[in-house]
mmCIF file of C-alpha atoms in Angstrom:
data_model
loop_
_atom_site.group_PDB
_atom_site.id
_atom_site.type_symbol
_atom_site.label_atom_id
_atom_site.label_comp_id
_atom_site.label_asym_id
_atom_site.label_seq_id
_atom_site.Cartn_x
_atom_site.Cartn_y
_atom_site.Cartn_z
ATOM 1 C CA ASP A 1218 -97.618 -153.419 121.279
ATOM 2 C CA THR A 1219 -95.812 -156.684 120.654
ATOM 3 C CA GLY A 1220 -93.904 -155.448 117.632
ATOM 4 C CA VAL A 1221 -90.244 -154.536 117.289
ATOM 5 C CA SER A 1222 -89.327 -151.744 119.677
ATOM 6 C CA GLN A 1223 -86.456 -149.295 119.195
ATOM 7 C CA ASN A 1224 -85.079 -146.715 121.601
ATOM 8 C CA PRO A 1225 -84.529 -143.860 121.515
ATOM 9 C CA ARG A 1226 -86.752 -142.577 118.706
ATOM 10 C CA HIS A 1227 -84.500 -139.585 118.144
ATOM 11 C CA LYS A 1228 -80.920 -138.840 119.084
ATOM 12 C CA ILE A 1229 -79.043 -135.616 118.501
ATOM 13 C CA THR A 1230 -75.363 -135.721 119.266
ATOM 14 C CA LYS A 1231 -72.248 -133.712 118.616
ATOM 15 C CA ARG A 1232 -69.588 -134.959 116.271
ATOM 16 C CA GLY A 1233 -67.099 -137.145 118.057
ATOM 17 C CA GLN A 1234 -69.504 -138.422 120.702
ATOM 18 C CA ASN A 1235 -70.496 -142.063 121.099
ATOM 19 C CA VAL A 1236 -74.118 -143.177 120.784
ATOM 20 C CA THR A 1237 -75.895 -146.449 121.491
ATOM 21 C CA PHE A 1238 -79.252 -147.597 120.186
ATOM 22 C CA ARG A 1239 -81.346 -150.458 121.442
ATOM 23 C CA CYS A 1240 -83.674 -152.852 119.623
ATOM 24 C CA ASP A 1241 -86.101 -155.283 121.236
ATOM 25 C CA PRO A 1242 -87.295 -157.771 118.616
ATOM 26 C CA ILE A 1243 -90.512 -159.742 118.629
ATOM 27 C CA SER A 1244 -89.914 -162.237 121.414
ATOM 28 C CA GLU A 1245 -90.126 -165.453 119.418
ATOM 29 C CA HIS A 1246 -87.936 -164.154 116.575
ATOM 30 C CA ASN A 1247 -84.393 -165.484 116.500
ATOM 31 C CA ARG A 1248 -83.230 -163.373 113.553
ATOM 32 C CA LEU A 1249 -82.378 -159.719 114.011
ATOM 33 C CA TYR A 1250 -81.231 -157.182 111.453
ATOM 34 C CA TRP A 1251 -79.947 -153.632 111.487
ATOM 35 C CA TYR A 1252 -80.492 -151.385 108.487
ATOM 36 C CA ARG A 1253 -79.593 -147.762 107.816
ATOM 37 C CA GLN A 1254 -81.726 -145.424 105.750
ATOM 38 C CA THR A 1255 -80.682 -142.019 104.481
ATOM 39 C CA LEU A 1256 -82.858 -139.465 102.730
ATOM 40 C CA GLY A 1257 -84.070 -140.654 99.360
ATOM 41 C CA GLN A 1258 -82.694 -144.145 99.804
ATOM 42 C CA GLY A 1259 -84.130 -147.473 100.749
ATOM 43 C CA PRO A 1260 -82.957 -149.368 103.818
ATOM 44 C CA GLU A 1261 -79.341 -150.554 103.484
ATOM 45 C CA PHE A 1262 -78.249 -153.729 105.225
ATOM 46 C CA LEU A 1263 -75.783 -153.274 108.087
ATOM 47 C CA THR A 1264 -75.659 -156.502 110.041
ATOM 48 C CA TYR A 1265 -77.500 -159.716 110.872
ATOM 49 C CA PHE A 1266 -77.791 -161.870 113.996
ATOM 50 C CA GLN A 1267 -79.099 -165.361 114.323
ATOM 51 C CA ASN A 1268 -79.724 -165.761 118.024
ATOM 52 C CA GLU A 1269 -76.620 -164.262 119.670
ATOM 53 C CA ALA A 1270 -74.287 -164.890 116.739
ATOM 54 C CA GLN A 1271 -73.472 -162.026 114.408
ATOM 55 C CA LEU A 1272 -73.323 -163.828 111.078
ATOM 56 C CA GLU A 1273 -72.730 -160.982 108.669
ATOM 57 C CA LYS A 1274 -71.542 -157.396 108.699
ATOM 58 C CA SER A 1275 -71.839 -155.087 105.731
ATOM 59 C CA ARG A 1276 -68.840 -153.175 104.430
ATOM 60 C CA LEU A 1277 -70.920 -150.120 105.305
ATOM 61 C CA LEU A 1278 -70.215 -150.929 108.937
ATOM 62 C CA SER A 1279 -66.881 -149.271 109.665
ATOM 63 C CA ASP A 1280 -64.739 -150.055 112.697
ATOM 64 C CA ARG A 1281 -66.570 -147.298 114.571
ATOM 65 C CA PHE A 1282 -69.750 -149.370 114.499
ATOM 66 C CA SER A 1283 -70.341 -152.352 116.735
ATOM 67 C CA ALA A 1284 -73.456 -154.395 117.322
ATOM 68 C CA GLU A 1285 -74.216 -156.977 119.947
ATOM 69 C CA ARG A 1286 -77.043 -159.289 120.806
ATOM 70 C CA PRO A 1287 -76.247 -160.828 124.169
ATOM 71 C CA LYS A 1288 -78.303 -163.906 125.004
ATOM 72 C CA GLY A 1289 -80.056 -163.678 121.664
ATOM 73 C CA SER A 1290 -82.665 -161.229 122.897
ATOM 74 C CA PHE A 1291 -82.335 -157.454 122.524
ATOM 75 C CA SER A 1292 -79.601 -155.912 120.428
ATOM 76 C CA THR A 1293 -77.531 -152.747 120.697
ATOM 77 C CA LEU A 1294 -75.828 -150.773 117.958
ATOM 78 C CA GLU A 1295 -73.033 -148.470 119.074
ATOM 79 C CA ILE A 1296 -71.379 -145.810 116.979
ATOM 80 C CA GLN A 1297 -68.126 -144.417 118.323
ATOM 81 C CA ARG A 1298 -66.682 -141.019 117.406
ATOM 82 C CA THR A 1299 -69.753 -140.068 115.404
ATOM 83 C CA GLU A 1300 -69.379 -138.165 112.138
ATOM 84 C CA GLN A 1301 -71.902 -136.025 110.313
ATOM 85 C CA GLY A 1302 -72.156 -138.717 107.660
ATOM 86 C CA ASP A 1303 -73.592 -141.058 110.282
ATOM 87 C CA SER A 1304 -76.782 -139.001 110.386
ATOM 88 C CA ALA A 1305 -79.528 -141.358 109.252
ATOM 89 C CA MET A 1306 -82.470 -143.450 110.345
ATOM 90 C CA TYR A 1307 -81.310 -146.706 111.923
ATOM 91 C CA LEU A 1308 -83.864 -149.464 111.505
ATOM 92 C CA CYS A 1309 -84.063 -152.744 113.335
ATOM 93 C CA ALA A 1310 -86.034 -155.700 112.020
ATOM 94 C CA SER A 1311 -86.651 -159.226 113.203
ATOM 95 C CA SER A 1312 -87.989 -162.434 111.753
ATOM 96 C CA SER A 1313 -88.356 -166.062 112.678
ATOM 97 C CA SER A 1314 -86.268 -168.738 110.996
ATOM 98 C CA ASP A 1315 -89.307 -169.909 109.018
ATOM 99 C CA MET A 1316 -88.275 -169.367 105.408
ATOM 100 C CA ASN A 1317 -91.540 -167.571 104.740
ATOM 101 C CA SER A 1318 -91.260 -165.242 107.707
ATOM 102 C CA PRO A 1319 -91.117 -161.613 106.543
ATOM 103 C CA LEU A 1320 -89.123 -158.831 108.144
ATOM 104 C CA HIS A 1321 -90.910 -156.971 110.939
ATOM 105 C CA PHE A 1322 -89.503 -153.483 111.331
ATOM 106 C CA GLY A 1323 -89.298 -151.171 114.295
ATOM 107 C CA ASN A 1324 -90.029 -147.448 114.068
ATOM 108 C CA GLY A 1325 -86.351 -146.664 113.846
ATOM 109 C CA THR A 1326 -83.960 -144.342 115.644
ATOM 110 C CA ARG A 1327 -83.246 -141.086 113.864
ATOM 111 C CA LEU A 1328 -79.680 -139.941 114.503
ATOM 112 C CA THR A 1329 -78.588 -136.376 113.859
ATOM 113 C CA VAL A 1330 -74.906 -135.569 114.248
ATOM 114 C CA THR A 1331 -74.174 -131.848 114.515
ATOM 115 C CA ALA B 1402 -74.399 -157.430 90.805
ATOM 116 C CA GLN B 1403 -77.423 -157.710 93.048
ATOM 117 C CA ARG B 1404 -79.609 -154.683 92.660
ATOM 118 C CA VAL B 1405 -83.195 -153.455 92.895
ATOM 119 C CA THR B 1406 -84.253 -150.504 90.776
ATOM 120 C CA GLN B 1407 -87.349 -148.418 91.286
ATOM 121 C CA PRO B 1408 -87.168 -145.806 88.529
ATOM 122 C CA GLU B 1409 -89.860 -143.467 89.842
ATOM 123 C CA LYS B 1410 -89.297 -141.421 92.977
ATOM 124 C CA LEU B 1411 -92.828 -140.035 92.863
ATOM 125 C CA LEU B 1412 -95.994 -141.239 91.201
ATOM 126 C CA SER B 1413 -99.159 -139.166 91.331
ATOM 127 C CA VAL B 1414 -102.492 -140.563 90.196
ATOM 128 C CA PHE B 1415 -106.108 -139.572 90.627
ATOM 129 C CA LYS B 1416 -108.434 -141.573 92.824
ATOM 130 C CA GLY B 1417 -109.972 -144.402 90.834
ATOM 131 C CA ALA B 1418 -107.162 -144.477 88.275
ATOM 132 C CA PRO B 1419 -104.960 -147.549 87.775
ATOM 133 C CA VAL B 1420 -101.578 -147.655 89.480
ATOM 134 C CA GLU B 1421 -98.374 -149.391 88.477
ATOM 135 C CA LEU B 1422 -95.229 -149.056 90.548
ATOM 136 C CA LYS B 1423 -92.222 -150.360 88.703
ATOM 137 C CA CYS B 1424 -89.515 -152.605 90.118
ATOM 138 C CA ASN B 1425 -86.662 -154.270 88.265
ATOM 139 C CA TYR B 1426 -84.056 -156.489 89.812
ATOM 140 C CA SER B 1427 -80.659 -157.929 89.013
ATOM 141 C CA TYR B 1428 -79.821 -161.292 90.598
ATOM 142 C CA SER B 1429 -78.197 -164.433 89.270
ATOM 143 C CA GLY B 1430 -79.994 -166.801 91.619
ATOM 144 C CA SER B 1431 -83.650 -167.669 92.079
ATOM 145 C CA PRO B 1432 -85.274 -164.434 93.245
ATOM 146 C CA GLU B 1433 -87.645 -163.914 96.115
ATOM 147 C CA LEU B 1434 -89.331 -160.546 95.798
ATOM 148 C CA PHE B 1435 -91.396 -158.460 98.148
ATOM 149 C CA TRP B 1436 -93.191 -155.158 98.320
ATOM 150 C CA TYR B 1437 -92.987 -153.242 101.592
ATOM 151 C CA VAL B 1438 -95.083 -150.153 102.328
ATOM 152 C CA GLN B 1439 -94.675 -147.280 104.750
ATOM 153 C CA TYR B 1440 -97.737 -145.187 105.483
ATOM 154 C CA SER B 1441 -97.344 -141.751 107.022
ATOM 155 C CA ARG B 1442 -96.000 -141.976 110.589
ATOM 156 C CA GLN B 1443 -96.034 -145.776 110.538
ATOM 157 C CA ARG B 1444 -93.314 -148.373 110.359
ATOM 158 C CA LEU B 1445 -92.251 -150.196 107.252
ATOM 159 C CA GLN B 1446 -94.426 -153.278 106.785
ATOM 160 C CA LEU B 1447 -94.808 -156.121 104.333
ATOM 161 C CA LEU B 1448 -97.454 -155.590 101.676
ATOM 162 C CA LEU B 1449 -97.036 -158.730 99.619
ATOM 163 C CA ARG B 1450 -94.534 -161.305 98.372
ATOM 164 C CA HIS B 1451 -94.369 -163.042 95.028
ATOM 165 C CA ILE B 1452 -94.474 -166.581 96.378
ATOM 166 C CA SER B 1453 -97.876 -165.986 97.944
ATOM 167 C CA ARG B 1454 -99.490 -164.891 94.679
ATOM 168 C CA GLU B 1455 -102.037 -163.030 96.745
ATOM 169 C CA SER B 1456 -103.874 -159.740 96.426
ATOM 170 C CA ILE B 1457 -103.491 -157.448 99.407
ATOM 171 C CA LYS B 1458 -105.578 -154.265 99.640
ATOM 172 C CA GLY B 1459 -106.316 -154.722 95.953
ATOM 173 C CA PHE B 1460 -102.626 -154.779 95.008
ATOM 174 C CA THR B 1461 -101.033 -157.567 92.993
ATOM 175 C CA ALA B 1462 -97.530 -158.130 91.700
ATOM 176 C CA ASP B 1463 -96.330 -160.704 89.204
ATOM 177 C CA LEU B 1464 -92.759 -161.875 88.960
ATOM 178 C CA ASN B 1465 -91.559 -161.732 85.353
ATOM 179 C CA LYS B 1466 -88.229 -163.511 85.223
ATOM 180 C CA GLY B 1467 -87.751 -162.754 81.519
ATOM 181 C CA GLU B 1468 -87.971 -159.010 82.124
ATOM 182 C CA THR B 1469 -86.550 -159.287 85.667
ATOM 183 C CA SER B 1470 -89.466 -157.238 86.922
ATOM 184 C CA PHE B 1471 -91.893 -157.303 89.836
ATOM 185 C CA HIS B 1472 -94.229 -154.403 89.212
ATOM 186 C CA LEU B 1473 -96.953 -153.573 91.727
ATOM 187 C CA LYS B 1474 -100.401 -152.917 90.323
ATOM 188 C CA LYS B 1475 -103.814 -151.857 91.470
ATOM 189 C CA PRO B 1476 -106.744 -151.261 89.117
ATOM 190 C CA PHE B 1477 -108.388 -148.443 91.092
ATOM 191 C CA ALA B 1478 -106.298 -146.300 93.421
ATOM 192 C CA GLN B 1479 -107.710 -145.096 96.725
ATOM 193 C CA GLU B 1480 -106.573 -142.087 98.752
ATOM 194 C CA GLU B 1481 -105.496 -144.380 101.579
ATOM 195 C CA ASP B 1482 -102.982 -146.003 99.218
ATOM 196 C CA SER B 1483 -100.825 -142.887 99.451
ATOM 197 C CA ALA B 1484 -97.560 -144.073 100.973
ATOM 198 C CA MET B 1485 -93.939 -144.918 100.291
ATOM 199 C CA TYR B 1486 -93.472 -148.255 98.527
ATOM 200 C CA TYR B 1487 -90.250 -150.265 98.537
ATOM 201 C CA CYS B 1488 -89.454 -153.263 96.397
ATOM 202 C CA ALA B 1489 -87.110 -155.766 98.060
ATOM 203 C CA LEU B 1490 -85.090 -158.739 96.842
ATOM 204 C CA LYS B 1491 -84.161 -161.540 99.209
ATOM 205 C CA THR B 1492 -80.796 -163.058 98.404
ATOM 206 C CA GLY B 1493 -79.819 -166.214 100.227
ATOM 207 C CA THR B 1494 -81.507 -167.181 103.470
ATOM 208 C CA TYR B 1495 -81.684 -163.814 105.205
ATOM 209 C CA LYS B 1496 -80.335 -160.842 103.260
ATOM 210 C CA TYR B 1497 -82.668 -158.306 101.706
ATOM 211 C CA ILE B 1498 -81.802 -155.591 99.194
ATOM 212 C CA PHE B 1499 -84.227 -152.698 98.979
ATOM 213 C CA GLY B 1500 -84.909 -150.291 96.172
ATOM 214 C CA THR B 1501 -84.890 -146.541 96.699
ATOM 215 C CA GLY B 1502 -88.652 -146.414 96.979
ATOM 216 C CA THR B 1503 -91.522 -144.753 95.139
ATOM 217 C CA ARG B 1504 -93.813 -142.265 96.806
ATOM 218 C CA LEU B 1505 -97.374 -142.801 95.652
ATOM 219 C CA LYS B 1506 -99.746 -139.865 95.936
ATOM 220 C CA VAL B 1507 -103.384 -140.488 95.205
ATOM 221 C CA LEU B 1508 -105.180 -137.254 94.461
ATOM 222 C CA ALA B 1509 -108.844 -136.705 95.245
#
């Protein structure tokens, strides 16, 4: 499968713990996005990378959230001191810089904070 | 404000009946609109975009700037069309705003 890959698929953690998710985009895509989706909602934009540069962060992304994309390849999203409100599906997507290139989504990581 | 509204959470139709999934948007710039679909146990994927003016799986969508709408239509629904449908607005060069989605159920 040459699509966007996300790991792990599911993560259950206790409140206060740190978690890290990984996203491997389609190899030739230089744009990478993180979205969060809660029940009954559509995907909400969190952050965007062009190559290794993080060009935008949503106000939804508190100081407990950090994302990186070293070398412009895979990306990680870390949540520190998790709260129950962080429980959601975290989606990664990638696209090329072609203006007509659509978003290609991964299967997501479902986080449950107990 | 930039916003995408999908007023129906759930739409149930019988097989062979016409389908229309509503999407309205709010955006001051020139809109680029998309429909994404998520079938059961699959990832979110692009269904169609307004600039392509294409029909995918029998679905079409026309951008109506006067009514700020981008409704998705299909003349004859099939059971395999049952899925979650999201309307999305692209603002600027990379940012997308998604609606809350409509679950389409096609009944036999």
